[in-house]
Coordinates of C-alpha atoms in Angstrom, one line a residue:
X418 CA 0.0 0.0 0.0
X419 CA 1.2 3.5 -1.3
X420 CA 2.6 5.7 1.5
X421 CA 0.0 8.8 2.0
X422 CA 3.1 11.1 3.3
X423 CA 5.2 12.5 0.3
X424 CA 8.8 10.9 0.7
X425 CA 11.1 12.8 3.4
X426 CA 8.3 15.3 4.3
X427 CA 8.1 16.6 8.1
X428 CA 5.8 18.8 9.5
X429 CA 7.1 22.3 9.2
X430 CA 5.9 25.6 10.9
X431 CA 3.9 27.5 8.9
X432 CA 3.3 30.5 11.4
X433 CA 4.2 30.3 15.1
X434 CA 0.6 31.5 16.4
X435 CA 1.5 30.4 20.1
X436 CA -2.3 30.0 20.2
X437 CA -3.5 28.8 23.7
X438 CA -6.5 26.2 21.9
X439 CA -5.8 26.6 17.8
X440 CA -9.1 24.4 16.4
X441 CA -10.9 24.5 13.3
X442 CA -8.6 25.1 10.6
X443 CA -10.6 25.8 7.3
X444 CA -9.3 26.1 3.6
X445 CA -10.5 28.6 1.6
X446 CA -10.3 28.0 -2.1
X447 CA -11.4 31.5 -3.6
X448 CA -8.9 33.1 -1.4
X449 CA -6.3 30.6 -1.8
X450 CA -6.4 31.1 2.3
X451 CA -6.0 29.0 5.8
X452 CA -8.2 30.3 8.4
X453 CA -8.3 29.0 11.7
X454 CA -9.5 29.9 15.5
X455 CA -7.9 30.1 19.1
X456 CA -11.1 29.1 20.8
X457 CA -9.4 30.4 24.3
X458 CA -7.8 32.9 22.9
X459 CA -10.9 34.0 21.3
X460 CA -9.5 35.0 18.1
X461 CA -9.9 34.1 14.5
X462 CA -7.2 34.1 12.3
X463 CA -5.9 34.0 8.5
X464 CA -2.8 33.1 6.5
X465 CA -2.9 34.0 3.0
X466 CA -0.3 34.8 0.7
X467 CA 2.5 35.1 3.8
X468 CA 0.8 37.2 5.8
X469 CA -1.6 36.4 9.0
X470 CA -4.6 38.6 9.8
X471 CA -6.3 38.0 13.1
X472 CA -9.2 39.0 14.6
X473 CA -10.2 39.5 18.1
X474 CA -14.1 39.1 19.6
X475 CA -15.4 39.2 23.1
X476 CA -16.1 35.2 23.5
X477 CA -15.1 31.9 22.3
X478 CA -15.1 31.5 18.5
X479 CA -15.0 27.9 17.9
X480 CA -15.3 27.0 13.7
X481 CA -16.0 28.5 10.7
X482 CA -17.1 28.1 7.6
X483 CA -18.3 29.9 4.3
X484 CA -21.8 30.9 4.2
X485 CA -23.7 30.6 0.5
X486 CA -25.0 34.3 1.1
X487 CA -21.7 35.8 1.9
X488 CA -19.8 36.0 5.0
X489 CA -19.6 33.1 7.2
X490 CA -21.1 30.6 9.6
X491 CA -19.6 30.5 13.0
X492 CA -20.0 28.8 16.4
X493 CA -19.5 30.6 19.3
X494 CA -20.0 29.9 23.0
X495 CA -23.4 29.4 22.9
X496 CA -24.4 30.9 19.4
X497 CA -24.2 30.3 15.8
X498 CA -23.9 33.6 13.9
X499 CA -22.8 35.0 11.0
X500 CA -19.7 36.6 10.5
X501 CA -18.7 39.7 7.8
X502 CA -15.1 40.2 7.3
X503 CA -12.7 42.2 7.5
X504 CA -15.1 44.5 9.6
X505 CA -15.4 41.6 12.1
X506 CA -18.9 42.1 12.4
X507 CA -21.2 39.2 14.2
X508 CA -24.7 38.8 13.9
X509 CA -26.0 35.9 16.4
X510 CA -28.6 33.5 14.9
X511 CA -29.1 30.1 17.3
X512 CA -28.8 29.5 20.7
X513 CA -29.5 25.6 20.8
X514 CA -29.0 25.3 24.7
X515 CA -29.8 28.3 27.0
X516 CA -31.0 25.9 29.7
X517 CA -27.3 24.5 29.4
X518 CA -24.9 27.9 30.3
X519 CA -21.9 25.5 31.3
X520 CA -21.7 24.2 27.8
X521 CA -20.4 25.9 24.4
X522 CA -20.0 24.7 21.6
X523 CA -16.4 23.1 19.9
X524 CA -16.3 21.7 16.1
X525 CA -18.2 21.6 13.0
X526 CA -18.3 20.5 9.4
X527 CA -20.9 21.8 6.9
X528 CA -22.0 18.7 4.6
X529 CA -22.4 18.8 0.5
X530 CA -26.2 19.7 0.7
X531 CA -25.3 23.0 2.9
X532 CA -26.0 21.8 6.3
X533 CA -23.7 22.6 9.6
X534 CA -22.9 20.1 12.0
X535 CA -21.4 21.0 15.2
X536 CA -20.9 19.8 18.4
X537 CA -21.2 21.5 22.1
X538 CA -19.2 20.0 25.6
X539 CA -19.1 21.1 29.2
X540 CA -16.3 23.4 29.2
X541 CA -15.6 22.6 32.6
X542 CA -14.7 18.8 30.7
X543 CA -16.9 17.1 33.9
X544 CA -20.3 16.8 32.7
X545 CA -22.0 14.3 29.7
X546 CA -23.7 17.7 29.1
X547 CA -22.3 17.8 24.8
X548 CA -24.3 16.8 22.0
X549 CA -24.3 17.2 18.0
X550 CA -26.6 18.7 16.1
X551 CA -27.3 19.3 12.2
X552 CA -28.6 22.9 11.4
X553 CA -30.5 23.2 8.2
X554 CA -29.5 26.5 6.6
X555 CA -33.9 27.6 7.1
X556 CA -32.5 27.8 11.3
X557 CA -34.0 24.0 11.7
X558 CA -31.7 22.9 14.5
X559 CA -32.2 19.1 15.9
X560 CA -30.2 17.9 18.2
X561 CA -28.9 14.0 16.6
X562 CA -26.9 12.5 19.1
X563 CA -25.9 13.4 22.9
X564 CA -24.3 12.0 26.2
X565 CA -20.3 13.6 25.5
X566 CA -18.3 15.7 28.0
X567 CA -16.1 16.9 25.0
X568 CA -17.5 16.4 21.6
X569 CA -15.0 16.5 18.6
X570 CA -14.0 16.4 14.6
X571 CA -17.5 15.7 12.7
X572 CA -16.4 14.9 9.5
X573 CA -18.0 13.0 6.5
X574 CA -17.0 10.4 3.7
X575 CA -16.3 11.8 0.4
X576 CA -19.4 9.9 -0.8
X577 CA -21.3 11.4 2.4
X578 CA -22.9 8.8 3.2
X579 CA -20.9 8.3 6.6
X580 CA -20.5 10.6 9.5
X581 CA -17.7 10.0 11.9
X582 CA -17.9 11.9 15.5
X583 CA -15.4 11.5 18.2
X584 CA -16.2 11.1 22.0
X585 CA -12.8 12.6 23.0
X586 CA -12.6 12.0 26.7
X587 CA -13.4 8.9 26.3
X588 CA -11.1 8.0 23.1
X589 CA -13.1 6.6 20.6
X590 CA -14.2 7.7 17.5
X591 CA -17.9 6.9 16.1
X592 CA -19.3 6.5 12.6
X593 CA -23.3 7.3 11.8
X594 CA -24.6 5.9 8.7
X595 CA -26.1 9.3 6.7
X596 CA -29.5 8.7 4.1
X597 CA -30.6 10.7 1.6
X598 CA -32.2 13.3 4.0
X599 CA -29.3 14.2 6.4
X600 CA -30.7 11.6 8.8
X601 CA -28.4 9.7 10.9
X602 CA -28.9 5.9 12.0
X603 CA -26.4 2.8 12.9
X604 CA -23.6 4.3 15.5
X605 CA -21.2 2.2 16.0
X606 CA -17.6 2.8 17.5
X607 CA -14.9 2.8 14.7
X608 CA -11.7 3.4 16.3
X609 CA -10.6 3.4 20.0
X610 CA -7.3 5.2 20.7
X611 CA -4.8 3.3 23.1
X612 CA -4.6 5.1 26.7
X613 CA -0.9 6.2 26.1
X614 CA -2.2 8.2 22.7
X615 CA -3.7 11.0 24.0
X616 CA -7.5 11.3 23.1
X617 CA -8.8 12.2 19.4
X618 CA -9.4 15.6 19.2
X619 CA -10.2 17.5 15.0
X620 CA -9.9 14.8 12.2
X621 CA -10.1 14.9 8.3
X622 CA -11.2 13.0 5.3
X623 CA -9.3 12.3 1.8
X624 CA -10.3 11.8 -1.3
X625 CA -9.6 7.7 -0.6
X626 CA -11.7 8.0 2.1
X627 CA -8.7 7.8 5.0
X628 CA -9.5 9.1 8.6
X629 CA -6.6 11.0 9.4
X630 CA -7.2 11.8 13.0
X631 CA -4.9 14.5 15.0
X632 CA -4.6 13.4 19.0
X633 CA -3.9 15.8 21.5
X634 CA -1.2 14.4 24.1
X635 CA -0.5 12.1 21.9
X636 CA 2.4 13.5 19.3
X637 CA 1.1 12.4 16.8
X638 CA -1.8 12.3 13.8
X639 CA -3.3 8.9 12.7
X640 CA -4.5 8.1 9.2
X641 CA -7.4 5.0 8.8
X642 CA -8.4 3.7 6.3
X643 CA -12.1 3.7 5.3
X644 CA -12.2 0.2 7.5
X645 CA -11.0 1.8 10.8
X646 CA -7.5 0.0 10.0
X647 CA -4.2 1.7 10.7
X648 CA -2.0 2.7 8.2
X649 CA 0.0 5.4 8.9
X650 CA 1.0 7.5 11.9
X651 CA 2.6 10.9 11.8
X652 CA 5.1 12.0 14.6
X653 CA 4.6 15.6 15.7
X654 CA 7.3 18.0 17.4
X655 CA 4.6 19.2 19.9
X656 CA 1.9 16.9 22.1
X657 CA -1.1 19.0 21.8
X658 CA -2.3 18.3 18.4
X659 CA -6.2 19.4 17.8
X660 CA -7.0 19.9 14.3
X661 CA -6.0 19.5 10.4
X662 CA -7.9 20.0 6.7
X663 CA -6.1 19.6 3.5
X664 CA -5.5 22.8 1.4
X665 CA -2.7 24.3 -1.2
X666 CA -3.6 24.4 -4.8
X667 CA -3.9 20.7 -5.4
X668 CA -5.5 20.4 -1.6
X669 CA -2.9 17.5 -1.0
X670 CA -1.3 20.1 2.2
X671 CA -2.1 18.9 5.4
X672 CA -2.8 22.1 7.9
X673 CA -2.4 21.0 11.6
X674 CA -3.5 23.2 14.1
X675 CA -1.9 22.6 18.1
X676 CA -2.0 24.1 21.2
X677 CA -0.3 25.4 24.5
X678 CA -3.2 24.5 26.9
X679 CA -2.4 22.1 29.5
X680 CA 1.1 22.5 29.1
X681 CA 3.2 23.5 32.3
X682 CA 6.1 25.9 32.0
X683 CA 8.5 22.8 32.1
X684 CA 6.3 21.1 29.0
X685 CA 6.1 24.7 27.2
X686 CA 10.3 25.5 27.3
X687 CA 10.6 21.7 26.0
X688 CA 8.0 22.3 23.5
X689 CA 8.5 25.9 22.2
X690 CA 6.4 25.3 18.6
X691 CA 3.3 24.3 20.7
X692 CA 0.2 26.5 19.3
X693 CA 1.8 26.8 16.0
X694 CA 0.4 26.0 12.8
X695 CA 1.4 23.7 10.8
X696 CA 2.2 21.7 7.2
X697 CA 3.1 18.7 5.8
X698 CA 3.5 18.2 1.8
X699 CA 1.0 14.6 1.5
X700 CA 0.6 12.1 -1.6
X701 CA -3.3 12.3 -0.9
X702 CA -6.1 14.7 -1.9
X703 CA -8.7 16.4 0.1
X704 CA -12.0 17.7 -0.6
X705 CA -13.1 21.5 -0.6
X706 CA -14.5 22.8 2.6
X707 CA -19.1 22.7 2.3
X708 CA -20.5 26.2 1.9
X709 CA -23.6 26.4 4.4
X710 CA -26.6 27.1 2.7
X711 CA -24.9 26.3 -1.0

């Protein structure tokens, strides 16, 4: 079986962001542009052409993703809103779970029919207070699966036609078969990561169909095949990784997001890239991000 890792390719830092929680990173082909969120440090952030652009906002932002009527879709604490750039402007939509005020919400995906799935946890990671939902782009929220301190890294099949959901705290990663309607049915777990791995955290899908699954504590990002079987690992330089998408031209660059929280000053001086951003040059092919609403 091919290697999925172009030959002598390492991860590389592609901005030192020092970013307390960096989550979410999202390709953007128009702009040819990375964006990606510090959910502590409640900024969003853009790398495009060289150059970062960051902006700043009085809560958690926790994804984003293009809207189909301009702007974006975002999660926030406990909103979904839309955001205008550059202005920075935020215009909150849904509130899912006001009786919940110890939640927020964490990561998303938007689906080839237009249709956000996100997650929300307990922030205080204690409480099997989290639960996914799929937002229709005409506000219908519904609430699909629940029972997670710290939800995680919806992602689909290229086909769509399965929906993979971690259960981070508890290491293991579920797969949802997905109908015709955006109806989910048939959980079972897929993959279980070992205790000395860390826990899954953000994940991706190829073009192939691989998993490719970043583990925070753990060093490293895992790739699965469509099966749930191993085939590659990739070590990391830092221990805290959250998050990757595929992007560049050909959308066969890996973008791995990472973080400095939970790391003492002892972990931090021995891991000085952790909360960077970074890239590894791949032999595989992603997907371009969903639009919501397209």
């Amino acid at each position: 079986m091919p290697t999925l890792i172009a030959p002598q390719a390492t991860p590389r830092v592609v901005h030192p962001a020092h970013n307390i929680l960096g989550e979410g990173p999202l390709w953007d082909d128009t702009e040819q542009a990375l964006y990606w969120v510090d959910i502590k440090g409640h900024q969003l952030q853009c790398l495009a052409s060289g150059n970062v652009r960051q902006w700043s906002f009085d809560e958690e932002i926790t994804s984003v993703h293009r809207h189909a009527k301009g702007g974006f879709i975002v999660t926030l604490r406990h909103a979904i809103a839309r955001l205008q750039l550059p202005d920075g402007t935020l215009e909150k939509w849904l509130t899912p779970e006001p009786e919940l005020p110890g939640n927020r919400f964490n990561d998303a995906v938007v689906d080839t029919s237009g249709n956000l799935w996100c997650g929300t946890m307990d922030d205080a990671e204690g409480h099997t207070s989290g639960s996914l939902y799929r937002v229709r782009p005409d506000g219908d929220c519904q609430r699909q699966d629940s029972g997670y301190i710290v939800t995680n890294g919806p992602v689909l099949s290229p086909q769509g036609d399965w929906l993979y959901h971690t259960d981070t705290l508890e290491r293991l990663i579920y797969r949802f078969a997905v109908d015709e309607h955006g109806n989910l049915s048939d959980r079972e777990p897929f993959i279980r990561i070992p205790e000395d791995q860390g826990c899954p955290d953000g994940m991706t899908t190829d073009r192939e169909g691989n998993l490719w699954v970043c583990q925070f504590g753990g060093w490293r990002i895992s790739i699965f095949d469509s099966q749930g079987q191993l085939r590659e690992e990739i070590p990391m330089p830092v221990a805290n990784i959250t998050s990757c998408t595929f992007g560049g031209p050909d959308l066969s660059t890996l973008y791995i997001t990472t973080a400095r929280k939970g790391l003492d000053d002892a972990a931090l001086a021995a891991q000085p890239d952790a909360g960077a951003l970074f890239a590894i040059d791949t032999q595989a092919q992603g997907m371009l991000a969903g639009t919501f609403g397209a």
